[in-house]
C-alpha positions as a LaTeX table, in Angstrom:
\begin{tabular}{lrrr}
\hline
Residue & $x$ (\AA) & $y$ (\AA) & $z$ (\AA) \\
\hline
Unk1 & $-26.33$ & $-5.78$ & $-20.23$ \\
Unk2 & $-22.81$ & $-3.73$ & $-21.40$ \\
Unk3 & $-21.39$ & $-1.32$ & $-19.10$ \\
Unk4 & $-21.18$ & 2.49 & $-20.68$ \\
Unk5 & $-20.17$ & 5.94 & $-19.53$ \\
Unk6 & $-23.93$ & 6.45 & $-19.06$ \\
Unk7 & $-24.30$ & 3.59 & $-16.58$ \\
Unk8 & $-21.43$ & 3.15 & $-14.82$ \\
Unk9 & $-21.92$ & 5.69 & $-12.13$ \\
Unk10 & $-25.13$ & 4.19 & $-10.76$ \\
Unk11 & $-23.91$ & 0.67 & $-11.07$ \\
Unk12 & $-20.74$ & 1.46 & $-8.81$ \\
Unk13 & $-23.78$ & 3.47 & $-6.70$ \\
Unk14 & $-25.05$ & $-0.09$ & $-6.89$ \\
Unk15 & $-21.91$ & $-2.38$ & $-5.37$ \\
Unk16 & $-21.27$ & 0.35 & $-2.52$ \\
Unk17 & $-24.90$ & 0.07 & $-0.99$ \\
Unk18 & $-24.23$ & $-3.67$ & $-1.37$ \\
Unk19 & $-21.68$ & $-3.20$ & 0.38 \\
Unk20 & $-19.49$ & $-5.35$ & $-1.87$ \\
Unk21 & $-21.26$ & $-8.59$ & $-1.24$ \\
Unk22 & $-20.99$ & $-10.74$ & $-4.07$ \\
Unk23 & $-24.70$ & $-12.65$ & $-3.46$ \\
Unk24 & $-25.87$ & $-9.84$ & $-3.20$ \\
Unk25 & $-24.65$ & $-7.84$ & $-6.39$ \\
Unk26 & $-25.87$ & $-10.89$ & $-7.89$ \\
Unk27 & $-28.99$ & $-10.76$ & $-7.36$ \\
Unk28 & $-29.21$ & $-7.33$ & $-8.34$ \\
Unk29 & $-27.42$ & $-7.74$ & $-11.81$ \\
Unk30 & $-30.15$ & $-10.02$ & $-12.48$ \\
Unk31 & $-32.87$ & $-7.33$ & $-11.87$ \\
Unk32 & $-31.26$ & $-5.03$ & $-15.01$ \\
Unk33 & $-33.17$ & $-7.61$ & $-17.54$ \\
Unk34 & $-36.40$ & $-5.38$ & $-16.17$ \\
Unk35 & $-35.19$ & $-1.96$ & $-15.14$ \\
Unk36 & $-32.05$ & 0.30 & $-15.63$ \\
Unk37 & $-29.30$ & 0.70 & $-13.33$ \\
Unk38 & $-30.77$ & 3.90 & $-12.08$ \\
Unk39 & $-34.14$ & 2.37 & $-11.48$ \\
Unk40 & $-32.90$ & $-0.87$ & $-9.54$ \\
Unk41 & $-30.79$ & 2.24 & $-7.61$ \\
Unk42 & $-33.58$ & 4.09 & $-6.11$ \\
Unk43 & $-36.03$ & 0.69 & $-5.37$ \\
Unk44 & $-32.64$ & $-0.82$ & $-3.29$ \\
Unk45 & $-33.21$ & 1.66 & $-0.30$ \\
Unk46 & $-34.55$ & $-1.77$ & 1.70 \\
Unk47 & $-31.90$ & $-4.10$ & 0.58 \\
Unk48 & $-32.74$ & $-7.51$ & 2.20 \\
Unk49 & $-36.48$ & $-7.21$ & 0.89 \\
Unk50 & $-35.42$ & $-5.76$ & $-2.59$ \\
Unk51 & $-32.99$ & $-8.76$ & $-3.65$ \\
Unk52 & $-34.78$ & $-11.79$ & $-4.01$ \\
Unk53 & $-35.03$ & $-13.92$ & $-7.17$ \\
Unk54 & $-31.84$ & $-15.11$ & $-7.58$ \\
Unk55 & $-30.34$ & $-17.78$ & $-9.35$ \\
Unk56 & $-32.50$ & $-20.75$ & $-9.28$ \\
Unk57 & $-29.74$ & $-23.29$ & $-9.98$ \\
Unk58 & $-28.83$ & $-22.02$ & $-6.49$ \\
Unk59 & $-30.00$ & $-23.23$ & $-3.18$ \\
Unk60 & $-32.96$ & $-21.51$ & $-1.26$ \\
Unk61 & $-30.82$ & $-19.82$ & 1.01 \\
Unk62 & $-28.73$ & $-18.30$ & $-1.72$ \\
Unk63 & $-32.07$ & $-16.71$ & $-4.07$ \\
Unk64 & $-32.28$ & $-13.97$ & $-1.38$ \\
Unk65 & $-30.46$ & $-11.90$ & 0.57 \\
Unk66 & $-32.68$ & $-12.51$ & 3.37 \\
Unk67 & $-32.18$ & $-16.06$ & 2.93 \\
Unk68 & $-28.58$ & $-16.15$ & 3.17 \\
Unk69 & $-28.43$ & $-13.87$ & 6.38 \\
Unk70 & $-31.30$ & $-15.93$ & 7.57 \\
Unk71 & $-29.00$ & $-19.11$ & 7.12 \\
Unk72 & $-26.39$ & $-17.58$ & 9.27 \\
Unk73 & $-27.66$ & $-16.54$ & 11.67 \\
Unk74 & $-29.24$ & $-19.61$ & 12.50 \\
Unk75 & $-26.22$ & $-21.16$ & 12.67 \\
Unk76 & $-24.78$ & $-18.91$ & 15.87 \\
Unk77 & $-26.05$ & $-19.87$ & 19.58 \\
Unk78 & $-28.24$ & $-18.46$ & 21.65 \\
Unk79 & $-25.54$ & $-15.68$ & 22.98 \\
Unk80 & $-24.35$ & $-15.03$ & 19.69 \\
Unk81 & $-27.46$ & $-14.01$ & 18.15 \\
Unk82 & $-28.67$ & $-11.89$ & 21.19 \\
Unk83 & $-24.92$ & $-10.24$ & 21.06 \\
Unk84 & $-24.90$ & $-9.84$ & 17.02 \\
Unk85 & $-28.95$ & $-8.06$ & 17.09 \\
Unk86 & $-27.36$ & $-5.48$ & 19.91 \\
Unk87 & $-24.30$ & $-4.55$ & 17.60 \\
Unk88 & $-26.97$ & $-3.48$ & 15.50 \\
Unk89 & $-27.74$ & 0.11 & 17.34 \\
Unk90 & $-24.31$ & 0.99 & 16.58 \\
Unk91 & $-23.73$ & 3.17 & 13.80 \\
Unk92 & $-20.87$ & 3.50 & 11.79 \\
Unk93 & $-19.30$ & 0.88 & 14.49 \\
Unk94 & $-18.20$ & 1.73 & 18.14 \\
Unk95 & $-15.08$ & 0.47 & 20.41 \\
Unk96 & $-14.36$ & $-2.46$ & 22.20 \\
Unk97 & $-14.98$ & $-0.95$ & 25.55 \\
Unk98 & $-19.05$ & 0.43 & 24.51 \\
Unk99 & $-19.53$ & $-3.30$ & 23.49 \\
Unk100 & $-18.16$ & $-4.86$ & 26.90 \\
Unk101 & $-20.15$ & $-1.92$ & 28.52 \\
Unk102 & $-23.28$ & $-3.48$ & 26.76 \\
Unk103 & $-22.91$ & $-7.16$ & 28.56 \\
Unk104 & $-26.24$ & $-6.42$ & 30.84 \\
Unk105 & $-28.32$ & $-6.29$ & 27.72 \\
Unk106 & $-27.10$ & $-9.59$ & 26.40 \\
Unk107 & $-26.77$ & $-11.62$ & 29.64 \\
Unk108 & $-29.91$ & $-12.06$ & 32.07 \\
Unk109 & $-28.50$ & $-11.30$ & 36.13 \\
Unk110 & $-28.79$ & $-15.45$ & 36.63 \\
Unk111 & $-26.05$ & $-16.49$ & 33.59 \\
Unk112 & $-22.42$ & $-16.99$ & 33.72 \\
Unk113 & $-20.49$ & $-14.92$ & 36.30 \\
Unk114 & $-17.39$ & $-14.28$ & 33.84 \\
Unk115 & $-19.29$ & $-12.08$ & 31.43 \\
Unk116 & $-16.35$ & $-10.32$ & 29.55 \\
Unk117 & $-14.43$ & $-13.21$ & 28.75 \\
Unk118 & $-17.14$ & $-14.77$ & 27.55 \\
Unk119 & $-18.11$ & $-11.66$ & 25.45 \\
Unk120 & $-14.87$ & $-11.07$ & 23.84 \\
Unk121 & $-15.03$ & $-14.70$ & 22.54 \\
Unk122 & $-18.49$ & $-14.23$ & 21.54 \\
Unk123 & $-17.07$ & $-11.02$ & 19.54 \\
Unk124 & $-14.57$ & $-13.10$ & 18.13 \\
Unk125 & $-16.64$ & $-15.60$ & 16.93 \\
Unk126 & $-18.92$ & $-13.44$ & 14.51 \\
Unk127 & $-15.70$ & $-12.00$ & 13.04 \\
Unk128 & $-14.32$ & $-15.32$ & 12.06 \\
Unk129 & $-18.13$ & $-15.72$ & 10.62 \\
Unk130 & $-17.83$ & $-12.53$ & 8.61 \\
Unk131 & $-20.69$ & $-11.51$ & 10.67 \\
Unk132 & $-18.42$ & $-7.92$ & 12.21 \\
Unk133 & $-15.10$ & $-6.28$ & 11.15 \\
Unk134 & $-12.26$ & $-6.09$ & 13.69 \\
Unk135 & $-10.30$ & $-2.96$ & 12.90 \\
Unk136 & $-7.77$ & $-0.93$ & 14.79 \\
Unk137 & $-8.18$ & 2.63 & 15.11 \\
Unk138 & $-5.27$ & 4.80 & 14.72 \\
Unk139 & $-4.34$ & 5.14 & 18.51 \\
Unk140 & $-4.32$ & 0.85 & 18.04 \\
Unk141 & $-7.68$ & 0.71 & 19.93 \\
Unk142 & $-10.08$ & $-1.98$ & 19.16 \\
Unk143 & $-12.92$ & $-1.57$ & 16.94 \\
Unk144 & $-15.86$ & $-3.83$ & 15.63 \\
Unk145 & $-17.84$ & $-2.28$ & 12.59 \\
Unk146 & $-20.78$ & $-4.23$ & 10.91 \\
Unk147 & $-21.36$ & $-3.94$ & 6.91 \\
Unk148 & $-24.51$ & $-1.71$ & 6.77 \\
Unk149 & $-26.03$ & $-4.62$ & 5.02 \\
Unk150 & $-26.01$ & $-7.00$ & 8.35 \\
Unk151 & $-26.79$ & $-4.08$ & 10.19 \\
Unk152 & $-30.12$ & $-3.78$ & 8.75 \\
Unk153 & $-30.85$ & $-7.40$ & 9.52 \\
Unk154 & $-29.26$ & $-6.79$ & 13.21 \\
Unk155 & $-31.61$ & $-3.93$ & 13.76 \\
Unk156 & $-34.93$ & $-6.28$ & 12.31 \\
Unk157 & $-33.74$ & $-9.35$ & 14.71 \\
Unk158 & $-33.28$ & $-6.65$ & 17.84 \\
Unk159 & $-37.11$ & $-5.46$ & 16.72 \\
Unk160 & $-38.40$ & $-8.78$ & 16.20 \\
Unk161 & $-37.15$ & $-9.78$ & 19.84 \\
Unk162 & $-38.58$ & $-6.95$ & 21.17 \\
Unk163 & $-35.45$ & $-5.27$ & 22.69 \\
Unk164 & $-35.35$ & $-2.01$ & 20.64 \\
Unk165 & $-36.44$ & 0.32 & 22.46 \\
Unk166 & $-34.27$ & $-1.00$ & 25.49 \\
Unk167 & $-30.68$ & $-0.95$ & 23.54 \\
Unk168 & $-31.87$ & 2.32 & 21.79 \\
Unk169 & $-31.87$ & 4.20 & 25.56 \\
Unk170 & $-29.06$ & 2.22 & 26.67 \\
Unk171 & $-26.94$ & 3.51 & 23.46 \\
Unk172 & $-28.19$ & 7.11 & 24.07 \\
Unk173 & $-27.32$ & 6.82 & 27.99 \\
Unk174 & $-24.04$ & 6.12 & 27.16 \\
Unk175 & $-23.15$ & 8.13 & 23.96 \\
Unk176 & $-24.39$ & 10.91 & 26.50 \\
Unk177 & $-22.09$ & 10.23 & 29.02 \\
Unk178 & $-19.07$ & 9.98 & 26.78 \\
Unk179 & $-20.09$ & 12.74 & 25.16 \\
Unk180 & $-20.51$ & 14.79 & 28.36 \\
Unk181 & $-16.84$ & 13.25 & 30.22 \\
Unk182 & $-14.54$ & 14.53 & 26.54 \\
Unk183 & $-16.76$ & 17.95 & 26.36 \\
Unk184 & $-13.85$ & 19.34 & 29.18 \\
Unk185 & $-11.14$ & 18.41 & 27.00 \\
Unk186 & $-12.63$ & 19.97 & 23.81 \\
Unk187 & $-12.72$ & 23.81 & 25.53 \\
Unk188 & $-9.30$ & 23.63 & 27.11 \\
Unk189 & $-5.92$ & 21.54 & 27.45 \\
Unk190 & $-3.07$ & 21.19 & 24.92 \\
Unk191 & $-4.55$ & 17.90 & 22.92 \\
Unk192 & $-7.84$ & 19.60 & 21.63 \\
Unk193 & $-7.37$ & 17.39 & 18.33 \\
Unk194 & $-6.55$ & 14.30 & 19.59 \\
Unk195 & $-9.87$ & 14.69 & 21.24 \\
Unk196 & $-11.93$ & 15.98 & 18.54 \\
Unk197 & $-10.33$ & 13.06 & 16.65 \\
Unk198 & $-11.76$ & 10.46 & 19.06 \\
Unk199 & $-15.06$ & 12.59 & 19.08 \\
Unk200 & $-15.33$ & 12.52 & 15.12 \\
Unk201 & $-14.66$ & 8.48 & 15.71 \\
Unk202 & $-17.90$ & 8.45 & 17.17 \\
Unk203 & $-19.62$ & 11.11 & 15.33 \\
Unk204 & $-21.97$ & 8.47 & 13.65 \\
Unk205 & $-23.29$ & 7.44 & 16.80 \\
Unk206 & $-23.58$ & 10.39 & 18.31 \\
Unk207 & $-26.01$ & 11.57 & 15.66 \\
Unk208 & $-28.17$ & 8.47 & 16.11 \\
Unk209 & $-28.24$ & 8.96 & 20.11 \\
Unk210 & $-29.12$ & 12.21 & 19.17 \\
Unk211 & $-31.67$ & 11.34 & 16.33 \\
Unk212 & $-33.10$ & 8.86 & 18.92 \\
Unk213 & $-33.38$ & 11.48 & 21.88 \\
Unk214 & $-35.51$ & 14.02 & 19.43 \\
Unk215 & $-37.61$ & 10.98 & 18.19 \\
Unk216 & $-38.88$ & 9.79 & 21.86 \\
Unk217 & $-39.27$ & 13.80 & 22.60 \\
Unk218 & $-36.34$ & 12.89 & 25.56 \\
Unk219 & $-35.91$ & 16.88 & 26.10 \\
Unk220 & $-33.58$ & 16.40 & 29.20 \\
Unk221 & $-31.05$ & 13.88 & 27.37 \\
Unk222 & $-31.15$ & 15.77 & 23.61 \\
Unk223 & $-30.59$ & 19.31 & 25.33 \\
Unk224 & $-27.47$ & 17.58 & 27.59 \\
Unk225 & $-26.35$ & 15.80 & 24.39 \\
Unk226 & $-26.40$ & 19.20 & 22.48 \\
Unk227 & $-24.53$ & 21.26 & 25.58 \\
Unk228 & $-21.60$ & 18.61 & 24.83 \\
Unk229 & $-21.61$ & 18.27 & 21.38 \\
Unk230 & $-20.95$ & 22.30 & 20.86 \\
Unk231 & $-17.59$ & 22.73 & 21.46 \\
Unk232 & $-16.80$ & 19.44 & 18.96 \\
Unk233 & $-19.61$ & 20.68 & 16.12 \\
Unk234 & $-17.59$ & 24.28 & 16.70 \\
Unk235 & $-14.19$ & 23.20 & 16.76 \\
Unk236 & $-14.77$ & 21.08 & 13.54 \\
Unk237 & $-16.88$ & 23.84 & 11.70 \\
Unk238 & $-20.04$ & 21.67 & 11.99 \\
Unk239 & $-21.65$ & 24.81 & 11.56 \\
Unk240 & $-24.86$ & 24.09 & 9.50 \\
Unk241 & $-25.37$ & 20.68 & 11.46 \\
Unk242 & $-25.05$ & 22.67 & 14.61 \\
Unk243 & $-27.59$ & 24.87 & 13.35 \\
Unk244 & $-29.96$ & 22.18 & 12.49 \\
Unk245 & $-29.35$ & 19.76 & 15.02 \\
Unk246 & $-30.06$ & 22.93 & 18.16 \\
Unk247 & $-33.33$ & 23.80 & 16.08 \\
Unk248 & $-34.60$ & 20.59 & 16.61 \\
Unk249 & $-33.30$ & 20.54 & 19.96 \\
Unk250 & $-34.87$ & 23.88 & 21.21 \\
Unk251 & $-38.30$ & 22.82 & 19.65 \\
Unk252 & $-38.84$ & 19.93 & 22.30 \\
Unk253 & $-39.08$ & 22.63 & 24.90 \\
Unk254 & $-40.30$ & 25.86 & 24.00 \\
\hline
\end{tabular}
């Protein structure tokens, strides 16, 4: 395999969907043997089933992507894994504060009393296991963010344990309800961009509680979300998502 001016784009395309891992660019650059870079580009769209066959001087865990996620995550306890499959319905990564919000969905009403502690050392945990990012936002507020690679695998553990469709309306709930206590602040006041700053933090996962709402034909909670969401898809010239996103809105309710 050489690198030219022909391929480079799409194997760059390539290492950013992979989001840098180094197993699994791997994997991939062993895949160019039977198709071009732009090829192997378009057939990555599921990563963790795509890369498989790696090297087999390697151990088991390290010939798939799969394998090696599957490996870690073995390793964490029961809270861990529960907590790491709900950071999944983020997208694009959330505060701490929506996280410690989350604790009911990880903790059963009958487990330990001292729930936030216990969280924020949970959280802490699957950062030192390169499992989440710890970032701090510009204002110095705490923020986790997951590689879009583990999210996948988050998002097939939360499915597999059958607590989807339960974190889904949770997230939704409460991007609505953030969404709905910042709307006053975006129409009025002297520190309209600060907010529409904090708004565009969360634009990602706005769009999914929206995207979600629309899905499950939630009419109430997608028109609500919408009535917000104007002022911030206004003030930052959203105007063709605006568009798009009130068509679909208006077409759960004629």
């Amino acid at each position: 395999f050489r690198l030219t001016g022909e391929n480079v784009a799409d194997v760059a395309r390539i290492c950013a969907w992979l989001d840098g891992l180094p197993l699994a660019i791997e994997i991939a650059a062993a895949q160019v043997k039977w198709r071009a870079p732009n090829l192997l580009y378009a057939q990555l769209r599921d990563r963790l089933e795509a890369l498989t066959g790696g090297p087999r001087d390697l151990s088991p865990r390290q010939q798939s992507l799969r394998g090696a996620l599957d490996w870690s995550f073995d390793l964490l306890d029961e809270t861990e894994k529960r907590l790491f499959s709900l950071l999944g319905i983020f997208s694009g990564g959330c505060a701490q504060e929506a996280i410690l919000e989350a604790h009911g969905l990880v903790f059963d009403a009958s487990e330990e009393e001292d729930r936030i502690e216990i969280f924020k050392t949970k959280l802490r945990g699957l950062v030192e296991k390169s499992l989440l990012q710890h970032e701090l936002a510009p204002d110095g507020a705490a923020r986790y963010v997951m590689l879009e690679t583990m999210r996948d695998y988050a998002r097939d553990q939360l499915e597999a344990r059958g607590e989807m469709e339960r974190a889904q309306a949770w997230h939704c709930e409460y991007y609505l309800n953030f969404a709905k206590a910042i709307r006053p602040n975006l129409i009025q006041g002297g520190e309209q961009a600060q907010w529409l700053s904090l708004v565009e933090r969360e634009h990602n996962n706005l769009r999914a509680a929206l995207e979600w709402a629309i899905a499950s034909r939630r009419a109430a909670q997608a028109m609500e979300l919408g009535w917000a969401l104007h002022p911030f898809w206004t003030g930052r010239s959203y105007i063709s998502e605006r568009r798009a996103w009130l068509k679909k809105i208006l077409a759960l309710d004629p």
